[in-house]
C-alpha cells in the first residue's frame, strides 16, 4: 500500500519510498502515451533504487471518459485526490465543446492554484532541428499560470457586457471604440508576479543557473506588462539580494564581470527576445514571463528542440504539482499506438526530480537521449532523420527501458 507525500512546515515535501501518485490518462492519444511513460518511469525507479522504492500510481478521472461515465468533465473528487496526494501526472485532455469550461487544463491549474508553469527546453543528441546552434539551447521557462490570458475575462462583440465595457472605457478615457469591438481584460498583479519570480529565482539559485530574464512588452503595456517587470525586479531585490545582480549593476558597478556566486537578473522586450533566443540562445537561461508571452516562447523553443512530442512541462503551486504532456490530444492518432510519448516521459522525469528521486529522473533522460541518438524514434522525428527506424509509441517506451543502465 502506498503512502501520502506530505508538506513539511518549511514548505518542502517529505516523500515516502512508496508514494501514491494520482494520474489522469487523458483523452485521444493520452492512453497510448501514458502506457509508454508509466513503463519507463516504473523501470527507472526500480533500476535506480534496486526495487526499494516504487510509485503507487492511482488513476483519477477527467475528460471525455469521465464525462461519458458521470456527466462531469472534471469531478471534484479528482481535484480533492490530487490536492491530498500533492503530486500528480496527466496526459492531454480534450477541450469540452460548448460546455461551461473553457479548458480542463486551465481549470485544473486554477482550482489547485498551480501558479507556475515550468517548461525546461534542452537539446538532446540526435534530435533533428532547423537551427545550427541548437546544442546551445538549455533554458527553463517559468510562465505565470493564473492571470493575464488565463483569467479568461472577455466579452463577445455586440453583447450587453461588451457594450457596457465600451461605454465605461469611453467615460473614463474618452476613447470611443467601435460597437463591433470585442473586449478582453488583461489582469496582471504584483502578488502573482512576485510569487512566480520567487519560484524562478529559487530554481535558478538551487541549480546554479547564470541568469533570469524577465520577458515582457512593458514598452507598450506600461501598467500590466510594465508592472510585471517592475515587480519581478522588486522580488529579486526583496528576496534574493545576496544571490543576484541586475544587468544594470553588472556594468555600472562590476565592470561587466558577474561576481562569484551571483546570477544576473535582466529583462528583454518580447519581440526582441524571440529573435535573440534563435540567434544567440546561449545568452538565455531561466526565463520568467507573463502567461501569453510564456506560451509563445515555450512552443518556439520546443519546436527548435524536437517539437511538441518532446516538450515536458509542470504546473506547480505551493501545495501541489501536476506534471503533464504539453501537447494536446492529437485526436487523429488516438488509439493508433503511434505518437511520441517523449513529452510525458520527460514530464515524468521532472516529477521524479521534484520528489527528490533525481537518480531515476536522470536515468530516464539519459535512456531517452540514447534511444533517439540511435535513430530509433516515433514517426514525428523519423520524418526528419534520414535512415531512422520508425517505432510505435509502445515500442519507443520499451526501447527507452532497454537502454536504462545504472
Ligand atoms: P495537438 O493535440 O497538440 O496536436 C497538433 C499536432 O501536433 C498533431 O497533429 C501532431 O502533428 C503534433 N503532436 C501532438 N502531440 C504529439 C505527439 N505526442 N507526438 C508527435 N506529434 C504530436 O493540438 P490540437 O490538435 O490543436 O488539439 C487537440 C485537442 O487537444 C483540443 O481539444 C485541444 O483543446 C486539446 N489540447 C490539450 C492540451 C493539454 O491537455 N495540455 C494542450 C493543447 C491542446 P502532426 O500531425 O503534424 O504530426
PDB file of N, CA and C in Angstrom, residues 116-149:
ATOM      1  N   UNK A 116       2.788  28.397 -11.313  1.00  0.00           N
ATOM      2  CA  UNK A 116       3.976  28.442 -12.180  1.00  0.00           C
ATOM      3  C   UNK A 116       3.943  27.289 -13.182  1.00  0.00           C
ATOM      4  N   UNK A 117       3.957  27.636 -14.454  1.00  0.00           N
ATOM      5  CA  UNK A 117       4.065  26.602 -15.488  1.00  0.00           C
ATOM      6  C   UNK A 117       5.554  26.536 -15.858  1.00  0.00           C
ATOM      7  N   UNK A 118       6.156  25.399 -15.595  1.00  0.00           N
ATOM      8  CA  UNK A 118       7.620  25.283 -15.781  1.00  0.00           C
ATOM      9  C   UNK A 118       7.899  24.402 -16.984  1.00  0.00           C
ATOM     10  N   UNK A 119       8.637  24.947 -17.932  1.00  0.00           N
ATOM     11  CA  UNK A 119       8.946  24.203 -19.156  1.00  0.00           C
ATOM     12  C   UNK A 119      10.454  24.232 -19.433  1.00  0.00           C
ATOM     13  N   UNK A 120      11.161  23.162 -19.114  1.00  0.00           N
ATOM     14  CA  UNK A 120      12.576  23.126 -19.474  1.00  0.00           C
ATOM     15  C   UNK A 120      12.740  22.801 -20.970  1.00  0.00           C
ATOM     16  N   UNK A 121      13.685  23.432 -21.606  1.00  0.00           N
ATOM     17  CA  UNK A 121      13.936  23.142 -23.025  1.00  0.00           C
ATOM     18  C   UNK A 121      15.433  22.950 -23.204  1.00  0.00           C
ATOM     19  N   UNK A 122      15.807  21.732 -23.547  1.00  0.00           N
ATOM     20  CA  UNK A 122      17.237  21.422 -23.658  1.00  0.00           C
ATOM     21  C   UNK A 122      17.430  20.512 -24.862  1.00  0.00           C
ATOM     22  N   UNK A 123      18.444  20.813 -25.617  1.00  0.00           N
ATOM     23  CA  UNK A 123      18.707  19.995 -26.807  1.00  0.00           C
ATOM     24  C   UNK A 123      19.176  18.600 -26.389  1.00  0.00           C
ATOM     25  N   UNK A 124      18.681  17.591 -27.115  1.00  0.00           N
ATOM     26  CA  UNK A 124      19.163  16.219 -26.883  1.00  0.00           C
ATOM     27  C   UNK A 124      19.843  15.706 -28.144  1.00  0.00           C
ATOM     28  N   UNK A 125      20.935  14.997 -27.945  1.00  0.00           N
ATOM     29  CA  UNK A 125      21.698  14.426 -29.066  1.00  0.00           C
ATOM     30  C   UNK A 125      20.784  13.664 -30.016  1.00  0.00           C
ATOM     31  N   UNK A 126      20.960  13.906 -31.323  1.00  0.00           N
ATOM     32  CA  UNK A 126      20.238  13.127 -32.322  1.00  0.00           C
ATOM     33  C   UNK A 126      18.906  13.715 -32.738  1.00  0.00           C
ATOM     34  N   UNK A 127      18.426  14.731 -31.984  1.00  0.00           N
ATOM     35  CA  UNK A 127      17.125  15.306 -32.323  1.00  0.00           C
ATOM     36  C   UNK A 127      17.296  16.267 -33.509  1.00  0.00           C
ATOM     37  N   UNK A 128      16.475  16.101 -34.565  1.00  0.00           N
ATOM     38  CA  UNK A 128      16.619  16.991 -35.725  1.00  0.00           C
ATOM     39  C   UNK A 128      16.118  18.404 -35.408  1.00  0.00           C
ATOM     40  N   UNK A 129      16.841  19.412 -35.895  1.00  0.00           N
ATOM     41  CA  UNK A 129      16.424  20.792 -35.662  1.00  0.00           C
ATOM     42  C   UNK A 129      16.836  21.642 -36.852  1.00  0.00           C
ATOM     43  N   UNK A 130      16.021  22.637 -37.211  1.00  0.00           N
ATOM     44  CA  UNK A 130      16.406  23.519 -38.324  1.00  0.00           C
ATOM     45  C   UNK A 130      17.478  24.532 -37.920  1.00  0.00           C
ATOM     46  N   UNK A 131      17.862  24.560 -36.626  1.00  0.00           N
ATOM     47  CA  UNK A 131      18.799  25.594 -36.159  1.00  0.00           C
ATOM     48  C   UNK A 131      20.207  25.049 -35.996  1.00  0.00           C
ATOM     49  N   UNK A 132      21.190  25.847 -36.462  1.00  0.00           N
ATOM     50  CA  UNK A 132      22.564  25.349 -36.466  1.00  0.00           C
ATOM     51  C   UNK A 132      23.168  25.338 -35.056  1.00  0.00           C
ATOM     52  N   UNK A 133      22.707  26.238 -34.180  1.00  0.00           N
ATOM     53  CA  UNK A 133      23.326  26.316 -32.846  1.00  0.00           C
ATOM     54  C   UNK A 133      22.422  25.693 -31.780  1.00  0.00           C
ATOM     55  N   UNK A 134      21.668  24.684 -32.190  1.00  0.00           N
ATOM     56  CA  UNK A 134      20.654  24.126 -31.303  1.00  0.00           C
ATOM     57  C   UNK A 134      21.254  23.513 -30.032  1.00  0.00           C
ATOM     58  N   UNK A 135      22.485  23.042 -30.131  1.00  0.00           N
ATOM     59  CA  UNK A 135      23.091  22.416 -28.938  1.00  0.00           C
ATOM     60  C   UNK A 135      23.326  23.431 -27.822  1.00  0.00           C
ATOM     61  N   UNK A 136      23.226  24.727 -28.138  1.00  0.00           N
ATOM     62  CA  UNK A 136      23.398  25.752 -27.089  1.00  0.00           C
ATOM     63  C   UNK A 136      22.102  26.011 -26.307  1.00  0.00           C
ATOM     64  N   UNK A 137      21.000  25.402 -26.732  1.00  0.00           N
ATOM     65  CA  UNK A 137      19.729  25.683 -26.049  1.00  0.00           C
ATOM     66  C   UNK A 137      19.625  24.879 -24.758  1.00  0.00           C
ATOM     67  N   UNK A 138      19.517  25.603 -23.657  1.00  0.00           N
ATOM     68  CA  UNK A 138      19.327  24.980 -22.347  1.00  0.00           C
ATOM     69  C   UNK A 138      18.631  26.033 -21.473  1.00  0.00           C
ATOM     70  N   UNK A 139      17.334  26.116 -21.634  1.00  0.00           N
ATOM     71  CA  UNK A 139      16.577  27.163 -20.932  1.00  0.00           C
ATOM     72  C   UNK A 139      15.437  26.538 -20.134  1.00  0.00           C
ATOM     73  N   UNK A 140      14.967  27.279 -19.129  1.00  0.00           N
ATOM     74  CA  UNK A 140      13.788  26.831 -18.377  1.00  0.00           C
ATOM     75  C   UNK A 140      12.833  28.016 -18.281  1.00  0.00           C
ATOM     76  N   UNK A 141      11.632  27.828 -18.822  1.00  0.00           N
ATOM     77  CA  UNK A 141      10.654  28.922 -18.813  1.00  0.00           C
ATOM     78  C   UNK A 141       9.749  28.786 -17.595  1.00  0.00           C
ATOM     79  N   UNK A 142       9.600  29.875 -16.850  1.00  0.00           N
ATOM     80  CA  UNK A 142       8.615  29.966 -15.767  1.00  0.00           C
ATOM     81  C   UNK A 142       7.529  30.918 -16.246  1.00  0.00           C
ATOM     82  N   UNK A 143       6.384  30.330 -16.575  1.00  0.00           N
ATOM     83  CA  UNK A 143       5.283  31.117 -17.137  1.00  0.00           C
ATOM     84  C   UNK A 143       4.190  31.276 -16.084  1.00  0.00           C
ATOM     85  N   UNK A 144       3.743  32.512 -15.874  1.00  0.00           N
ATOM     86  CA  UNK A 144       2.666  32.746 -14.887  1.00  0.00           C
ATOM     87  C   UNK A 144       1.405  32.048 -15.387  1.00  0.00           C
ATOM     88  N   UNK A 145       0.728  31.339 -14.495  1.00  0.00           N
ATOM     89  CA  UNK A 145      -0.283  30.380 -14.913  1.00  0.00           C
ATOM     90  C   UNK A 145      -1.703  30.733 -14.482  1.00  0.00           C
ATOM     91  N   UNK A 146      -1.887  31.870 -13.797  1.00  0.00           N
ATOM     92  CA  UNK A 146      -3.222  32.120 -13.241  1.00  0.00           C
ATOM     93  C   UNK A 146      -3.887  33.390 -13.751  1.00  0.00           C
ATOM     94  N   UNK A 147      -3.127  34.291 -14.374  1.00  0.00           N
ATOM     95  CA  UNK A 147      -3.794  35.530 -14.797  1.00  0.00           C
ATOM     96  C   UNK A 147      -3.424  35.901 -16.225  1.00  0.00           C
ATOM     97  N   UNK A 148      -3.492  37.193 -16.574  1.00  0.00           N
ATOM     98  CA  UNK A 148      -3.261  37.595 -17.961  1.00  0.00           C
ATOM     99  C   UNK A 148      -4.280  36.838 -18.821  1.00  0.00           C
ATOM    100  N   UNK A 149      -3.852  36.217 -19.882  1.00  0.00           N
ATOM    101  CA  UNK A 149      -4.755  35.467 -20.770  1.00  0.00           C
ATOM    102  C   UNK A 149      -5.590  34.424 -20.025  1.00  0.00           C
TER     103      UNK A 149
END
